[in-house]
Amino acid sequence: VDFIRGGTQLNFTVAIDFTASNGNPSQPTSLHYMNPYQMNAYAMALKAVGEIIQDYDSDKLFPAYGFGAKLPPDGKISHAFPLNGDNENPNCIGIEGVLEAYFQSLRTV
């Protein structure tokens, strides 16, 4: 608490594991499964941590990356790709921007 009162700022960066160890995202057993009624494990963790951390990041711009996914069009595995698809500016605006980029990535990788 002393650090926060003293003006400590954090820079929040996100990296999400898209390797096969998380299971097939189309299957309910996957950590990336998109259930229409509730958030998956990754989304819940991002939201829980991000909603707290974003209050201590002055610009609310969060670089967000994925790793271990097969990227279109050739299906090569990437060890670091921006969730928002912008190689020049991987920043997402707030935790909601991170979640939007994550959900979009799930539909495209």
mmCIF file with all atom_site columns, C-alpha atoms in Angstrom:
data_model
loop_
_atom_site.group_PDB
_atom_site.id
_atom_site.type_symbol
_atom_site.label_atom_id
_atom_site.label_alt_id
_atom_site.label_comp_id
_atom_site.label_asym_id
_atom_site.label_entity_id
_atom_site.label_seq_id
_atom_site.pdbx_PDB_ins_code
_atom_site.Cartn_x
_atom_site.Cartn_y
_atom_site.Cartn_z
_atom_site.occupancy
_atom_site.B_iso_or_equiv
_atom_site.pdbx_formal_charge
_atom_site.auth_seq_id
_atom_site.auth_comp_id
_atom_site.auth_asym_id
_atom_site.auth_atom_id
_atom_site.pdbx_PDB_model_num
ATOM 1   C CA . VAL A 1 1   ? 0.000   0.000   0.000   1.00 0.00 ? 1   VAL A CA 1
ATOM 2   C CA . ASP A 1 2   ? 2.900   2.390   0.712   1.00 0.00 ? 2   ASP A CA 1
ATOM 3   C CA . PHE A 1 3   ? 4.112   2.030   -2.884  1.00 0.00 ? 3   PHE A CA 1
ATOM 4   C CA . ILE A 1 4   ? 0.674   2.849   -4.249  1.00 0.00 ? 4   ILE A CA 1
ATOM 5   C CA . ARG A 1 5   ? 0.340   5.887   -1.999  1.00 0.00 ? 5   ARG A CA 1
ATOM 6   C CA . GLY A 1 6   ? 3.803   6.919   -3.150  1.00 0.00 ? 6   GLY A CA 1
ATOM 7   C CA . GLY A 1 7   ? 2.645   6.950   -6.769  1.00 0.00 ? 7   GLY A CA 1
ATOM 8   C CA . THR A 1 8   ? 3.978   3.634   -8.014  1.00 0.00 ? 8   THR A CA 1
ATOM 9   C CA . GLN A 1 9   ? 2.814   2.911   -11.554 1.00 0.00 ? 9   GLN A CA 1
ATOM 10  C CA . LEU A 1 10  ? 2.644   -0.508  -13.165 1.00 0.00 ? 10  LEU A CA 1
ATOM 11  C CA . ASN A 1 11  ? 2.923   -1.458  -16.825 1.00 0.00 ? 11  ASN A CA 1
ATOM 12  C CA . PHE A 1 12  ? 0.665   -4.431  -17.477 1.00 0.00 ? 12  PHE A CA 1
ATOM 13  C CA . THR A 1 13  ? 1.539   -6.799  -20.334 1.00 0.00 ? 13  THR A CA 1
ATOM 14  C CA . VAL A 1 14  ? -0.459  -9.902  -21.215 1.00 0.00 ? 14  VAL A CA 1
ATOM 15  C CA . ALA A 1 15  ? 0.698   -13.184 -22.773 1.00 0.00 ? 15  ALA A CA 1
ATOM 16  C CA . ILE A 1 16  ? -1.779  -15.986 -23.448 1.00 0.00 ? 16  ILE A CA 1
ATOM 17  C CA . ASP A 1 17  ? -0.847  -19.619 -24.033 1.00 0.00 ? 17  ASP A CA 1
ATOM 18  C CA . PHE A 1 18  ? -2.454  -20.966 -27.216 1.00 0.00 ? 18  PHE A CA 1
ATOM 19  C CA . THR A 1 19  ? -0.454  -24.217 -27.241 1.00 0.00 ? 19  THR A CA 1
ATOM 20  C CA . ALA A 1 20  ? -2.232  -27.531 -27.763 1.00 0.00 ? 20  ALA A CA 1
ATOM 21  C CA . SER A 1 21  ? -1.879  -28.347 -24.058 1.00 0.00 ? 21  SER A CA 1
ATOM 22  C CA . ASN A 1 22  ? -4.962  -26.164 -23.474 1.00 0.00 ? 22  ASN A CA 1
ATOM 23  C CA . GLY A 1 23  ? -7.072  -28.491 -25.589 1.00 0.00 ? 23  GLY A CA 1
ATOM 24  C CA . ASN A 1 24  ? -9.159  -27.893 -28.678 1.00 0.00 ? 24  ASN A CA 1
ATOM 25  C CA . PRO A 1 25  ? -11.028 -24.571 -28.220 1.00 0.00 ? 25  PRO A CA 1
ATOM 26  C CA . SER A 1 26  ? -14.153 -26.102 -29.774 1.00 0.00 ? 26  SER A CA 1
ATOM 27  C CA . GLN A 1 27  ? -14.348 -28.668 -26.962 1.00 0.00 ? 27  GLN A CA 1
ATOM 28  C CA . PRO A 1 28  ? -15.862 -27.884 -23.531 1.00 0.00 ? 28  PRO A CA 1
ATOM 29  C CA . THR A 1 29  ? -12.782 -29.361 -21.824 1.00 0.00 ? 29  THR A CA 1
ATOM 30  C CA . SER A 1 30  ? -10.511 -26.668 -23.322 1.00 0.00 ? 30  SER A CA 1
ATOM 31  C CA . LEU A 1 31  ? -9.411  -23.702 -21.232 1.00 0.00 ? 31  LEU A CA 1
ATOM 32  C CA . HIS A 1 32  ? -10.204 -21.599 -24.328 1.00 0.00 ? 32  HIS A CA 1
ATOM 33  C CA . TYR A 1 33  ? -13.719 -22.975 -24.873 1.00 0.00 ? 33  TYR A CA 1
ATOM 34  C CA . MET A 1 34  ? -16.183 -20.224 -25.751 1.00 0.00 ? 34  MET A CA 1
ATOM 35  C CA . ASN A 1 35  ? -19.254 -21.087 -23.686 1.00 0.00 ? 35  ASN A CA 1
ATOM 36  C CA . PRO A 1 36  ? -22.130 -18.784 -24.674 1.00 0.00 ? 36  PRO A CA 1
ATOM 37  C CA . TYR A 1 37  ? -23.234 -18.552 -21.022 1.00 0.00 ? 37  TYR A CA 1
ATOM 38  C CA . GLN A 1 38  ? -19.987 -17.894 -19.149 1.00 0.00 ? 38  GLN A CA 1
ATOM 39  C CA . MET A 1 39  ? -16.405 -16.764 -19.664 1.00 0.00 ? 39  MET A CA 1
ATOM 40  C CA . ASN A 1 40  ? -13.689 -19.360 -20.083 1.00 0.00 ? 40  ASN A CA 1
ATOM 41  C CA . ALA A 1 41  ? -10.825 -19.804 -17.607 1.00 0.00 ? 41  ALA A CA 1
ATOM 42  C CA . TYR A 1 42  ? -8.475  -17.453 -19.476 1.00 0.00 ? 42  TYR A CA 1
ATOM 43  C CA . ALA A 1 43  ? -11.082 -14.695 -19.779 1.00 0.00 ? 43  ALA A CA 1
ATOM 44  C CA . MET A 1 44  ? -12.000 -14.967 -16.084 1.00 0.00 ? 44  MET A CA 1
ATOM 45  C CA . ALA A 1 45  ? -8.331  -14.725 -15.055 1.00 0.00 ? 45  ALA A CA 1
ATOM 46  C CA . LEU A 1 46  ? -7.678  -11.780 -17.384 1.00 0.00 ? 46  LEU A CA 1
ATOM 47  C CA . LYS A 1 47  ? -10.718 -9.914  -16.113 1.00 0.00 ? 47  LYS A CA 1
ATOM 48  C CA . ALA A 1 48  ? -10.008 -10.610 -12.425 1.00 0.00 ? 48  ALA A CA 1
ATOM 49  C CA . VAL A 1 49  ? -6.374  -9.495  -12.578 1.00 0.00 ? 49  VAL A CA 1
ATOM 50  C CA . GLY A 1 50  ? -6.802  -6.804  -15.212 1.00 0.00 ? 50  GLY A CA 1
ATOM 51  C CA . GLU A 1 51  ? -9.615  -4.949  -13.457 1.00 0.00 ? 51  GLU A CA 1
ATOM 52  C CA . ILE A 1 52  ? -7.349  -4.448  -10.453 1.00 0.00 ? 52  ILE A CA 1
ATOM 53  C CA . ILE A 1 53  ? -4.071  -3.797  -12.290 1.00 0.00 ? 53  ILE A CA 1
ATOM 54  C CA . GLN A 1 54  ? -5.513  -1.306  -14.785 1.00 0.00 ? 54  GLN A CA 1
ATOM 55  C CA . ASP A 1 55  ? -6.107  1.203   -11.990 1.00 0.00 ? 55  ASP A CA 1
ATOM 56  C CA . TYR A 1 56  ? -2.342  1.372   -11.453 1.00 0.00 ? 56  TYR A CA 1
ATOM 57  C CA . ASP A 1 57  ? -1.381  1.724   -15.123 1.00 0.00 ? 57  ASP A CA 1
ATOM 58  C CA . SER A 1 58  ? -1.651  5.390   -16.061 1.00 0.00 ? 58  SER A CA 1
ATOM 59  C CA . ASP A 1 59  ? -2.179  5.038   -19.819 1.00 0.00 ? 59  ASP A CA 1
ATOM 60  C CA . LYS A 1 60  ? -4.382  1.909   -19.701 1.00 0.00 ? 60  LYS A CA 1
ATOM 61  C CA . LEU A 1 61  ? -2.619  0.623   -22.827 1.00 0.00 ? 61  LEU A CA 1
ATOM 62  C CA . PHE A 1 62  ? -1.790  -3.050  -22.433 1.00 0.00 ? 62  PHE A CA 1
ATOM 63  C CA . PRO A 1 63  ? 0.424   -4.899  -24.908 1.00 0.00 ? 63  PRO A CA 1
ATOM 64  C CA . ALA A 1 64  ? -1.242  -8.287  -25.354 1.00 0.00 ? 64  ALA A CA 1
ATOM 65  C CA . TYR A 1 65  ? 0.355   -11.278 -27.049 1.00 0.00 ? 65  TYR A CA 1
ATOM 66  C CA . GLY A 1 66  ? -0.415  -14.891 -27.734 1.00 0.00 ? 66  GLY A CA 1
ATOM 67  C CA . PHE A 1 67  ? 2.027   -17.723 -28.194 1.00 0.00 ? 67  PHE A CA 1
ATOM 68  C CA . GLY A 1 68  ? 1.927   -21.275 -29.472 1.00 0.00 ? 68  GLY A CA 1
ATOM 69  C CA . ALA A 1 69  ? -0.858  -20.793 -32.026 1.00 0.00 ? 69  ALA A CA 1
ATOM 70  C CA . LYS A 1 70  ? -0.969  -21.826 -35.656 1.00 0.00 ? 70  LYS A CA 1
ATOM 71  C CA . LEU A 1 71  ? -1.512  -18.575 -37.504 1.00 0.00 ? 71  LEU A CA 1
ATOM 72  C CA . PRO A 1 72  ? -3.261  -18.175 -40.832 1.00 0.00 ? 72  PRO A CA 1
ATOM 73  C CA . PRO A 1 73  ? -2.768  -18.351 -43.692 1.00 0.00 ? 73  PRO A CA 1
ATOM 74  C CA . ASP A 1 74  ? 0.008   -20.970 -43.603 1.00 0.00 ? 74  ASP A CA 1
ATOM 75  C CA . GLY A 1 75  ? -0.573  -22.512 -40.168 1.00 0.00 ? 75  GLY A CA 1
ATOM 76  C CA . LYS A 1 76  ? 2.936   -21.861 -38.898 1.00 0.00 ? 76  LYS A CA 1
ATOM 77  C CA . ILE A 1 77  ? 3.273   -21.831 -35.126 1.00 0.00 ? 77  ILE A CA 1
ATOM 78  C CA . SER A 1 78  ? 3.991   -18.397 -33.712 1.00 0.00 ? 78  SER A CA 1
ATOM 79  C CA . HIS A 1 79  ? 5.905   -17.937 -30.486 1.00 0.00 ? 79  HIS A CA 1
ATOM 80  C CA . ALA A 1 80  ? 4.704   -14.333 -30.103 1.00 0.00 ? 80  ALA A CA 1
ATOM 81  C CA . PHE A 1 81  ? 1.885   -12.620 -31.957 1.00 0.00 ? 81  PHE A CA 1
ATOM 82  C CA . PRO A 1 82  ? -0.167  -9.553  -31.029 1.00 0.00 ? 82  PRO A CA 1
ATOM 83  C CA . LEU A 1 83  ? -3.695  -10.478 -30.014 1.00 0.00 ? 83  LEU A CA 1
ATOM 84  C CA . ASN A 1 84  ? -5.051  -7.425  -31.807 1.00 0.00 ? 84  ASN A CA 1
ATOM 85  C CA . GLY A 1 85  ? -3.290  -8.434  -35.048 1.00 0.00 ? 85  GLY A CA 1
ATOM 86  C CA . ASP A 1 86  ? -1.259  -5.203  -35.203 1.00 0.00 ? 86  ASP A CA 1
ATOM 87  C CA . ASN A 1 87  ? 2.466   -5.999  -35.264 1.00 0.00 ? 87  ASN A CA 1
ATOM 88  C CA . GLU A 1 88  ? 3.354   -2.304  -35.008 1.00 0.00 ? 88  GLU A CA 1
ATOM 89  C CA . ASN A 1 89  ? 1.094   -1.550  -32.032 1.00 0.00 ? 89  ASN A CA 1
ATOM 90  C CA . PRO A 1 90  ? 0.081   -4.545  -29.886 1.00 0.00 ? 90  PRO A CA 1
ATOM 91  C CA . ASN A 1 91  ? -1.563  -2.288  -27.280 1.00 0.00 ? 91  ASN A CA 1
ATOM 92  C CA . CYS A 1 92  ? -5.149  -2.890  -26.245 1.00 0.00 ? 92  CYS A CA 1
ATOM 93  C CA . ILE A 1 93  ? -7.171  -0.207  -24.477 1.00 0.00 ? 93  ILE A CA 1
ATOM 94  C CA . GLY A 1 94  ? -7.995  -1.387  -20.970 1.00 0.00 ? 94  GLY A CA 1
ATOM 95  C CA . ILE A 1 95  ? -8.826  -4.902  -19.909 1.00 0.00 ? 95  ILE A CA 1
ATOM 96  C CA . GLU A 1 96  ? -11.952 -4.826  -22.067 1.00 0.00 ? 96  GLU A CA 1
ATOM 97  C CA . GLY A 1 97  ? -9.742  -4.211  -25.102 1.00 0.00 ? 97  GLY A CA 1
ATOM 98  C CA . VAL A 1 98  ? -7.562  -7.165  -24.114 1.00 0.00 ? 98  VAL A CA 1
ATOM 99  C CA . LEU A 1 99  ? -10.622 -9.391  -23.795 1.00 0.00 ? 99  LEU A CA 1
ATOM 100 C CA . GLU A 1 100 ? -11.962 -8.265  -27.181 1.00 0.00 ? 100 GLU A CA 1
ATOM 101 C CA . ALA A 1 101 ? -8.597  -8.986  -28.829 1.00 0.00 ? 101 ALA A CA 1
ATOM 102 C CA . TYR A 1 102 ? -8.402  -12.378 -27.095 1.00 0.00 ? 102 TYR A CA 1
ATOM 103 C CA . PHE A 1 103 ? -11.893 -13.386 -28.247 1.00 0.00 ? 103 PHE A CA 1
ATOM 104 C CA . GLN A 1 104 ? -11.098 -12.239 -31.790 1.00 0.00 ? 104 GLN A CA 1
ATOM 105 C CA . SER A 1 105 ? -7.862  -14.253 -31.748 1.00 0.00 ? 105 SER A CA 1
ATOM 106 C CA . LEU A 1 106 ? -9.776  -17.367 -30.713 1.00 0.00 ? 106 LEU A CA 1
ATOM 107 C CA . ARG A 1 107 ? -11.898 -17.014 -33.832 1.00 0.00 ? 107 ARG A CA 1
ATOM 108 C CA . THR A 1 108 ? -8.930  -16.560 -36.179 1.00 0.00 ? 108 THR A CA 1
ATOM 109 C CA . VAL A 1 109 ? -6.046  -18.759 -34.971 1.00 0.00 ? 109 VAL A CA 1
#
